[in-house]
Short mmCIF file of C-alpha atoms and ligand atoms in Angstrom, two decimals:
data_model
loop_
_atom_site.label_atom_id
_atom_site.label_comp_id
_atom_site.label_asym_id
_atom_site.label_seq_id
_atom_site.Cartn_x
_atom_site.Cartn_y
_atom_site.Cartn_z
CA MET A 235 29.21 -17.97 -16.10
CA PRO A 236 25.56 -17.32 -16.98
CA ARG A 237 23.33 -16.65 -14.02
CA GLN A 238 20.79 -19.26 -13.01
CA ALA A 239 17.48 -18.77 -14.84
CA LEU A 240 14.80 -18.51 -12.18
CA GLU A 241 11.11 -18.70 -12.92
CA LEU A 242 9.86 -15.43 -11.42
CA PHE A 243 6.90 -15.82 -9.07
CA ILE A 244 7.11 -12.27 -7.75
CA PRO A 245 4.55 -9.49 -8.29
CA GLY A 246 6.70 -7.75 -10.86
CA PRO A 247 8.82 -7.97 -12.80
CA THR A 248 7.02 -11.03 -14.09
CA TRP A 249 8.09 -14.08 -16.05
CA LEU A 250 8.45 -13.47 -19.80
CA ARG A 251 7.28 -15.85 -22.50
CA PRO A 252 10.08 -17.02 -24.83
CA GLU A 253 8.33 -15.11 -27.65
CA THR A 254 8.52 -11.88 -25.64
CA ARG A 255 12.23 -12.46 -25.02
CA GLN A 256 12.73 -13.15 -28.73
CA ALA A 257 11.03 -9.88 -29.65
CA ALA A 258 13.92 -8.08 -27.94
CA LEU A 259 16.04 -9.13 -30.92
CA LEU A 260 13.97 -7.15 -33.43
CA PRO A 261 15.88 -4.25 -34.99
CA GLU A 262 16.18 -0.95 -33.17
CA PHE A 263 14.60 2.08 -34.84
CA GLY A 264 14.78 5.85 -34.74
CA HIS A 265 12.31 7.29 -32.27
CA ARG A 266 11.35 10.24 -34.53
CA ASP A 267 11.10 8.10 -37.68
CA SER A 268 7.93 6.82 -39.33
CA GLN A 269 8.78 3.34 -38.01
CA ALA A 270 8.38 4.65 -34.47
CA ARG A 271 4.92 6.00 -35.31
CA GLU A 272 3.94 2.59 -36.69
CA VAL A 273 5.09 0.82 -33.54
CA VAL A 274 3.50 3.35 -31.19
CA SER A 275 0.23 3.35 -33.17
CA SER A 276 -0.01 -0.42 -32.92
CA ILE A 277 0.76 -0.25 -29.18
CA PHE A 278 -1.90 2.44 -28.64
CA ASP A 279 -4.56 0.49 -30.58
CA ASN A 280 -3.98 -2.59 -28.47
CA LEU A 281 -3.77 -0.65 -25.20
CA ARG A 282 -7.12 0.90 -26.07
CA ALA A 283 -8.61 -2.56 -26.54
CA ILE A 284 -7.15 -3.90 -23.28
CA ALA A 285 -8.32 -0.79 -21.38
CA GLU A 286 -11.77 -0.83 -23.05
CA LEU A 287 -11.02 2.88 -23.33
CA PRO A 288 -13.68 5.54 -24.06
CA ASP A 289 -12.93 7.96 -26.91
CA ASP A 290 -12.39 10.97 -24.65
CA TYR A 291 -9.22 9.51 -23.19
CA ASP A 292 -5.71 10.08 -24.49
CA ILE A 293 -2.85 7.65 -24.06
CA ALA A 294 0.67 8.69 -23.15
CA LEU A 295 3.78 6.55 -22.79
CA VAL A 296 6.28 7.90 -20.30
CA ASN A 297 9.82 6.55 -19.98
CA GLY A 298 10.25 5.10 -16.54
CA SER A 299 8.20 2.73 -14.42
CA GLY A 300 4.76 2.89 -12.86
CA SER A 301 5.87 5.36 -10.20
CA THR A 302 7.12 7.76 -12.88
CA GLY A 303 3.66 7.84 -14.43
CA MET A 304 1.97 8.25 -11.05
CA GLU A 305 4.22 11.16 -10.13
CA CYS A 306 3.65 12.77 -13.53
CA ALA A 307 -0.12 12.69 -12.90
CA LEU A 308 0.29 14.02 -9.38
CA ARG A 309 2.60 16.90 -10.33
CA SER A 310 0.41 17.88 -13.26
CA LEU A 311 -2.98 17.75 -11.54
CA VAL A 312 -2.28 19.00 -8.03
CA ALA A 313 -1.63 22.73 -7.67
CA ASP A 314 0.38 23.97 -4.71
CA ASP A 315 -2.71 25.41 -3.00
CA ASP A 316 -4.89 22.39 -3.81
CA ARG A 317 -5.99 19.91 -1.20
CA LEU A 318 -5.03 16.33 -1.99
CA LEU A 319 -6.37 13.19 -0.35
CA CYS A 320 -4.44 9.91 -0.61
CA VAL A 321 -6.64 6.91 0.06
CA THR A 322 -4.52 3.94 1.13
CA VAL A 323 -5.30 0.28 1.69
CA GLY A 324 -1.62 -0.65 1.86
CA VAL A 325 1.96 0.26 1.03
CA PHE A 326 1.32 1.33 -2.57
CA GLY A 327 -1.44 3.72 -1.59
CA ALA A 328 1.10 5.36 0.69
CA LEU A 329 3.46 5.76 -2.29
CA PHE A 330 1.25 8.54 -3.65
CA HIS A 331 1.40 10.17 -0.21
CA SER A 332 5.22 10.10 -0.21
CA MET A 333 5.24 11.63 -3.69
CA ALA A 334 2.91 14.39 -2.56
CA ILE A 335 5.15 15.21 0.41
CA GLY A 336 8.24 15.17 -1.80
CA ASN A 337 6.58 17.61 -4.17
CA GLY A 338 5.45 19.96 -1.40
CA LYS A 339 1.72 19.34 -1.87
CA GLN A 340 -0.88 19.78 0.86
CA VAL A 341 -1.96 16.24 1.53
CA GLU A 342 -4.12 14.21 3.87
CA ARG A 343 -4.34 10.48 4.16
CA LEU A 344 -7.30 8.17 4.59
CA ASP A 345 -5.98 4.75 5.67
CA PHE A 346 -7.86 1.48 5.72
CA GLU A 347 -6.74 -1.67 7.51
CA PRO A 348 -4.34 -3.93 5.59
CA GLY A 349 -6.40 -6.67 3.93
CA CYS A 350 -9.50 -4.49 3.51
CA SER A 351 -10.68 -2.57 0.46
CA ILE A 352 -11.84 1.06 0.40
CA ASP A 353 -14.96 1.52 2.54
CA LEU A 354 -17.13 3.84 0.46
CA ASP A 355 -19.12 5.14 3.44
CA VAL A 356 -15.94 6.22 5.21
CA LEU A 357 -14.63 7.73 1.99
CA GLU A 358 -17.85 9.69 1.48
CA HIS A 359 -17.68 11.00 5.03
CA THR A 360 -14.08 12.15 4.48
CA LEU A 361 -14.90 13.76 1.16
CA ARG A 362 -17.86 15.61 2.63
CA ASN A 363 -15.73 17.17 5.34
CA GLY A 364 -12.58 17.78 3.36
CA ARG A 365 -13.21 19.83 0.21
CA PHE A 366 -10.46 18.05 -1.73
CA ASN A 367 -9.41 18.95 -5.26
CA VAL A 368 -7.69 15.67 -6.14
CA VAL A 369 -7.90 12.17 -4.64
CA THR A 370 -5.51 9.27 -5.30
CA LEU A 371 -6.44 5.62 -4.93
CA THR A 372 -5.10 2.18 -5.75
CA HIS A 373 -7.07 -0.16 -7.99
CA ASN A 374 -5.16 -3.27 -6.97
CA GLU A 375 -3.04 -3.02 -3.81
CA SER A 376 -0.06 -5.28 -4.42
CA SER A 377 1.18 -5.35 -0.82
CA THR A 378 -2.05 -6.85 0.52
CA GLY A 379 -3.63 -8.47 -2.56
CA VAL A 380 -6.76 -6.33 -2.38
CA VAL A 381 -8.81 -4.98 -5.27
CA SER A 382 -11.03 -1.96 -4.54
CA ASP A 383 -14.28 -0.79 -6.11
CA ILE A 384 -12.84 2.06 -8.14
CA VAL A 385 -16.13 2.67 -9.92
CA GLY A 386 -17.93 3.42 -6.65
CA ALA A 387 -14.95 5.36 -5.28
CA CYS A 388 -14.34 7.49 -8.39
CA ARG A 389 -18.05 8.33 -8.68
CA LEU A 390 -18.07 9.56 -5.08
CA ILE A 391 -14.89 11.55 -5.63
CA ARG A 392 -16.31 13.24 -8.73
CA ALA A 393 -19.65 13.85 -6.99
CA HIS A 394 -17.68 15.84 -4.42
CA GLY A 395 -16.00 17.91 -7.13
CA ALA A 396 -12.56 16.28 -6.98
CA LEU A 397 -10.48 14.58 -9.68
CA PRO A 398 -9.57 10.92 -9.09
CA ILE A 399 -6.10 9.59 -9.99
CA VAL A 400 -5.99 5.80 -10.04
CA ASP A 401 -2.92 3.58 -9.65
CA GLY A 402 -3.81 0.61 -11.83
CA VAL A 403 -0.23 -0.66 -11.99
CA SER A 404 -0.75 -4.26 -10.85
CA LEU A 405 -4.20 -4.76 -12.35
CA PHE A 406 -4.01 -3.48 -15.90
CA GLY A 407 -3.89 -6.32 -18.41
CA GLY A 408 -5.14 -8.82 -15.83
CA ASP A 409 -8.71 -7.66 -15.44
CA HIS A 410 -11.13 -4.97 -16.61
CA SER A 411 -9.64 -1.51 -16.03
CA ARG A 412 -13.18 -0.18 -15.41
CA ILE A 413 -12.03 3.18 -16.79
CA ALA A 414 -15.24 3.57 -18.82
CA ASP A 415 -17.42 3.32 -15.70
CA ALA A 416 -15.10 4.94 -13.15
CA LEU A 417 -13.96 7.88 -15.33
CA PRO A 418 -10.70 8.58 -13.50
CA ALA A 419 -8.89 11.78 -14.52
CA VAL A 420 -5.76 9.67 -14.95
CA TYR A 421 -5.31 5.91 -14.77
CA ALA A 422 -1.64 4.94 -14.47
CA THR A 423 -0.06 1.60 -15.21
CA THR A 424 3.17 0.02 -16.43
CA THR A 425 4.63 -2.82 -18.45
CA GLN A 426 6.15 -5.29 -15.99
CA LYS A 427 3.11 -6.57 -14.13
CA CYS A 428 0.00 -8.07 -15.76
CA LEU A 429 1.20 -7.18 -19.27
CA ALA A 430 4.21 -9.51 -18.78
CA LEU A 431 6.84 -7.25 -20.31
CA PRO A 432 10.11 -5.90 -18.93
CA ALA A 433 9.87 -2.67 -16.92
CA GLY A 434 10.61 0.66 -18.55
CA GLN A 435 7.44 2.29 -19.81
CA ALA A 436 4.74 3.97 -17.76
CA ILE A 437 1.34 4.03 -19.46
CA LEU A 438 -1.15 6.81 -18.74
CA PHE A 439 -4.80 6.99 -19.74
CA VAL A 440 -5.78 10.63 -19.53
CA HIS A 441 -9.30 12.07 -19.46
CA ARG A 442 -10.01 15.41 -21.19
CA ASP A 443 -10.72 17.12 -17.88
CA ALA A 444 -7.26 16.20 -16.61
CA LEU A 445 -5.84 18.25 -19.48
CA ASP A 446 -8.02 21.24 -18.55
CA LYS A 447 -6.87 20.96 -14.95
CA ALA A 448 -3.18 20.54 -15.81
CA ALA A 449 -3.33 23.69 -17.92
CA GLN A 450 -4.06 25.60 -14.68
CA VAL A 451 -1.29 23.97 -12.64
CA SER A 452 2.11 25.66 -12.62
CA ASN A 453 5.47 23.93 -12.08
CA ARG A 454 4.47 20.65 -13.71
CA GLY A 455 8.14 20.03 -14.38
CA TYR A 456 9.48 18.96 -17.75
CA THR A 457 9.60 15.15 -17.89
CA SER A 458 6.62 15.10 -15.52
CA ASP A 459 4.43 17.42 -17.62
CA LEU A 460 1.29 15.49 -18.53
CA LEU A 461 0.33 18.02 -21.22
CA LYS A 462 3.59 17.49 -23.09
CA HIS A 463 3.29 13.71 -22.85
CA VAL A 464 -0.25 13.80 -24.24
CA GLU A 465 0.83 16.14 -27.04
CA PHE A 466 3.52 13.65 -28.08
CA GLY A 467 1.06 10.78 -27.65
CA ARG A 468 -1.38 12.40 -30.08
CA ASP A 469 1.45 12.41 -32.61
CA ARG A 470 2.14 8.72 -31.78
CA GLN A 471 5.48 9.61 -30.27
CA ILE A 472 7.21 9.50 -26.91
CA MET A 473 8.54 12.73 -25.48
CA THR A 474 12.08 11.64 -24.60
CA THR A 475 14.13 8.86 -26.20
CA PRO A 476 12.47 5.52 -25.42
CA ASP A 477 14.00 2.05 -25.16
CA THR A 478 13.18 0.73 -28.63
CA THR A 479 13.93 -2.83 -27.50
CA LEU A 480 11.07 -2.58 -25.02
CA LEU A 481 8.81 -0.96 -27.60
CA ASN A 482 9.44 -3.88 -29.98
CA GLN A 483 8.53 -6.26 -27.19
CA MET A 484 5.44 -4.22 -26.36
CA GLN A 485 4.27 -4.28 -29.95
CA VAL A 486 4.56 -8.07 -30.15
CA GLN A 487 3.19 -8.81 -26.69
CA LEU A 488 0.19 -6.46 -26.80
CA ASP A 489 -0.71 -7.82 -30.23
CA THR A 490 -0.61 -11.35 -28.82
CA ILE A 491 -2.79 -10.35 -25.88
CA VAL A 492 -5.45 -8.73 -28.06
CA HIS A 493 -5.37 -10.90 -31.18
CA ALA A 494 -4.12 -14.32 -30.07
CA GLU A 495 -5.12 -14.88 -26.45
CA GLY A 496 -8.00 -12.39 -26.39
CA VAL A 497 -8.53 -9.74 -23.72
CA LEU A 498 -11.52 -11.42 -22.06
CA GLN A 499 -9.78 -14.80 -22.10
CA ARG A 500 -6.78 -13.22 -20.41
CA PHE A 501 -8.98 -11.73 -17.70
CA ALA A 502 -10.76 -15.07 -17.24
CA ARG A 503 -7.41 -16.86 -16.91
CA HIS A 504 -6.35 -14.51 -14.12
CA ARG A 505 -9.60 -15.08 -12.24
CA ALA A 506 -9.39 -18.84 -12.66
CA MET A 507 -5.85 -18.83 -11.25
CA ARG A 508 -7.04 -16.76 -8.28
CA ALA A 509 -9.64 -19.47 -7.59
CA THR A 510 -6.93 -22.14 -7.86
CA VAL A 511 -4.62 -20.45 -5.37
CA ARG A 512 -7.42 -19.71 -2.92
CA ALA A 513 -8.63 -23.32 -2.98
CA TRP A 514 -5.04 -24.55 -2.63
CA ALA A 515 -4.35 -22.37 0.42
CA THR A 516 -7.69 -23.19 2.02
CA ALA A 517 -6.87 -26.89 1.74
CA ARG A 518 -3.63 -26.38 3.73
CA PRO A 519 -4.77 -24.64 6.95
CA ASP A 520 -1.77 -26.03 8.85
CA ARG A 521 0.58 -23.77 6.87
CA PHE A 522 -1.39 -21.10 5.02
CA GLU A 523 -4.31 -18.81 5.68
CA LEU A 524 -5.96 -16.46 3.18
CA PHE A 525 -5.39 -12.84 4.16
CA VAL A 526 -8.20 -11.27 2.11
CA ALA A 527 -11.94 -12.04 1.91
CA ASP A 528 -13.34 -13.41 -1.36
CA ALA A 529 -15.08 -10.15 -2.26
CA ASP A 530 -11.87 -8.09 -2.10
CA ALA A 531 -9.43 -10.65 -3.51
CA SER A 532 -7.10 -9.44 -6.25
CA PRO A 533 -7.22 -11.19 -9.62
CA SER A 534 -3.45 -10.83 -10.07
CA LEU A 535 -1.93 -11.92 -6.76
CA THR A 536 -3.00 -13.75 -3.61
CA THR A 537 -1.61 -13.03 -0.16
CA VAL A 538 -1.49 -15.80 2.43
CA SER A 539 -0.24 -15.59 5.96
CA ILE A 540 2.12 -18.39 6.91
CA ASP A 541 2.50 -20.62 9.91
CA PRO A 542 4.98 -18.89 12.27
CA ALA A 543 7.00 -22.13 12.31
CA LEU A 544 7.83 -21.53 8.64
CA ASP A 545 10.88 -19.35 8.03
CA PRO A 546 10.22 -17.30 4.87
CA ALA A 547 13.96 -17.06 4.11
CA ALA A 548 14.37 -20.84 4.34
CA LEU A 549 11.33 -21.34 2.11
CA LYS A 550 12.78 -18.91 -0.40
CA ALA A 551 16.12 -20.75 -0.40
CA ALA A 552 14.45 -24.14 -0.85
CA MET A 553 12.32 -22.86 -3.72
CA ARG A 554 15.37 -21.30 -5.33
CA GLU A 555 16.94 -24.75 -5.45
CA ARG A 556 13.87 -25.78 -7.43
CA GLY A 557 14.39 -22.92 -9.89
CA TYR A 558 11.81 -20.50 -8.54
CA LEU A 559 12.08 -16.98 -7.17
CA ILE A 560 9.29 -16.68 -4.62
CA ASP A 561 7.96 -13.57 -2.94
CA THR A 562 8.29 -13.38 0.83
CA GLY A 563 5.83 -10.53 1.25
CA HIS A 564 6.15 -6.76 1.01
CA LYS A 565 8.82 -5.85 3.55
CA LYS A 566 7.11 -2.69 4.82
CA LEU A 567 3.84 -4.52 5.41
CA ASN A 568 5.48 -7.53 7.05
CA ASP A 569 7.39 -5.15 9.35
CA ILE A 570 4.05 -3.67 10.45
CA LEU A 571 2.43 -7.09 10.92
CA GLY A 572 5.49 -8.40 12.76
CA ALA A 573 5.44 -5.42 15.16
CA GLN A 574 1.83 -6.34 15.97
CA SER A 575 2.88 -9.98 16.59
CA ARG A 576 0.76 -11.05 13.65
CA ARG A 577 1.55 -13.76 11.11
CA LEU A 578 3.70 -12.71 8.14
CA LEU A 579 2.49 -12.76 4.56
CA ILE A 580 3.82 -14.23 1.38
CA ARG A 581 2.41 -13.27 -1.99
CA ILE A 582 1.57 -15.74 -4.72
CA PRO A 583 1.33 -13.85 -8.01
CA HIS A 584 -0.82 -15.20 -10.83
CA MET A 585 -0.39 -12.34 -13.21
CA GLY A 586 0.90 -11.76 -16.69
CA ASP A 587 1.69 -14.85 -18.73
CA ILE A 588 1.83 -17.30 -15.85
CA GLY A 589 -0.60 -20.01 -16.93
CA PRO A 590 -2.58 -22.63 -15.02
CA ALA A 591 -0.11 -25.46 -15.67
CA MET A 592 2.85 -23.35 -14.61
CA LEU A 593 0.97 -22.26 -11.50
CA ASP A 594 0.10 -25.86 -10.62
CA ARG A 595 3.76 -26.88 -10.83
CA TYR A 596 4.70 -23.92 -8.64
CA LEU A 597 2.07 -24.71 -6.02
CA ASP A 598 3.18 -28.37 -5.94
CA ALA A 599 6.74 -27.28 -5.26
CA LEU A 600 5.62 -24.78 -2.62
CA ASP A 601 3.50 -27.48 -1.00
CA SER A 602 6.28 -30.02 -0.68
CA GLU A 603 8.98 -27.53 0.34
CA SER A 604 6.77 -25.89 2.99
CA ALA A 605 5.74 -29.30 4.35
CA ALA A 606 9.39 -30.45 4.48
CA LEU A 607 10.47 -27.31 6.35
CA ARG A 608 7.93 -27.82 9.10
CA ARG A 609 9.02 -31.38 9.80
C1 PLP B 714 4.63 -2.19 -8.62
C2 PLP B 714 3.65 -1.18 -8.19
C3 PLP B 714 3.93 0.20 -8.19
C4 PLP B 714 5.29 0.73 -8.50
O1 PLP B 714 5.54 0.57 -9.82
P1 PLP B 714 7.03 0.69 -10.38
O2 PLP B 714 6.81 0.25 -11.78
O3 PLP B 714 7.91 -0.21 -9.59
O4 PLP B 714 7.43 2.10 -10.28
C5 PLP B 714 2.93 1.07 -7.85
N1 PLP B 714 1.71 0.63 -7.49
C6 PLP B 714 1.40 -0.66 -7.46
C7 PLP B 714 0.04 -1.07 -7.05
C8 PLP B 714 2.36 -1.62 -7.81
O5 PLP B 714 2.06 -2.92 -7.77
#
């Protein structure tokens, strides 16, 4: 029996348009054939447009998910005797820290309160006292729904002689990457969030100076060697055998984003949906409360804390009956909030190809089901 088709309202993987699903039926191709170069070239051209990418950046596609790309950047840019700083505003910032530990790097952490963005004064103070070689940060923290000022942060990091690595996984394709102003050494993202594709391909934007640095780092690994990935990227290839089904979908979807919807229109749609969700939650103070201030609010997902009388599991079950898969918050973050006797969060994603009408229907369902559960 086929499984129930749920409309995904989770912060990745995201709902796919029927056209993106259809593109999975395009013919497979050989990954070292000229057809592969055509597909990869088209993907690169459109990624460049979406990233508003300066000329001195290379693009590399790495088989895997966002984490694979992040770890590739970390292993290739952080030498064993380097000092690494991981700036965290939530669970995904801490992911870089776990990777650093797992790879035996010397790492320190600078943590900000959940719900807040990076405080540049505190960052500057830490940088001044730390003499770091590399600093990681999160553009859009998906556990808390916070977007940080990566332009200000990356400028500070570079002013203190360190290389910034940015996790742009849940922002890229939903808003300006800001790569041209921030000049990160590496900006990492993936397919299954704001680009509204299945998971399977990490995408790296690599500045020239990251290549110079990587050349001096030993033990970069094989599938995590940034230099090899960039070399293949320059030849419009992927280092190890890719999923050609996903590449077909990427070609179609990225072309639609750039040439049918328009990059700026896509960004504007994400911001408009953020405004919709924030107004909706604000109008229901009995059940929902915004977790993040306007200035720090993510364009791709909104976190709201819920009335303690609402059982997230019951809400999820009720919404499932309606055909939706809802998000009941990042477990690690809710565990922390719960231990502090604070209200739990749910996340309302408005990323990828979710449109205003679809969002309105979802919010209507969430409204009636949450009201019914409190009665
Ligand atoms: C989803 C996500 C990741 C992890 O990406 P995977 O593709 O699951 O490996 C990392 N960082 C952020 C901000 C994310 O939202």
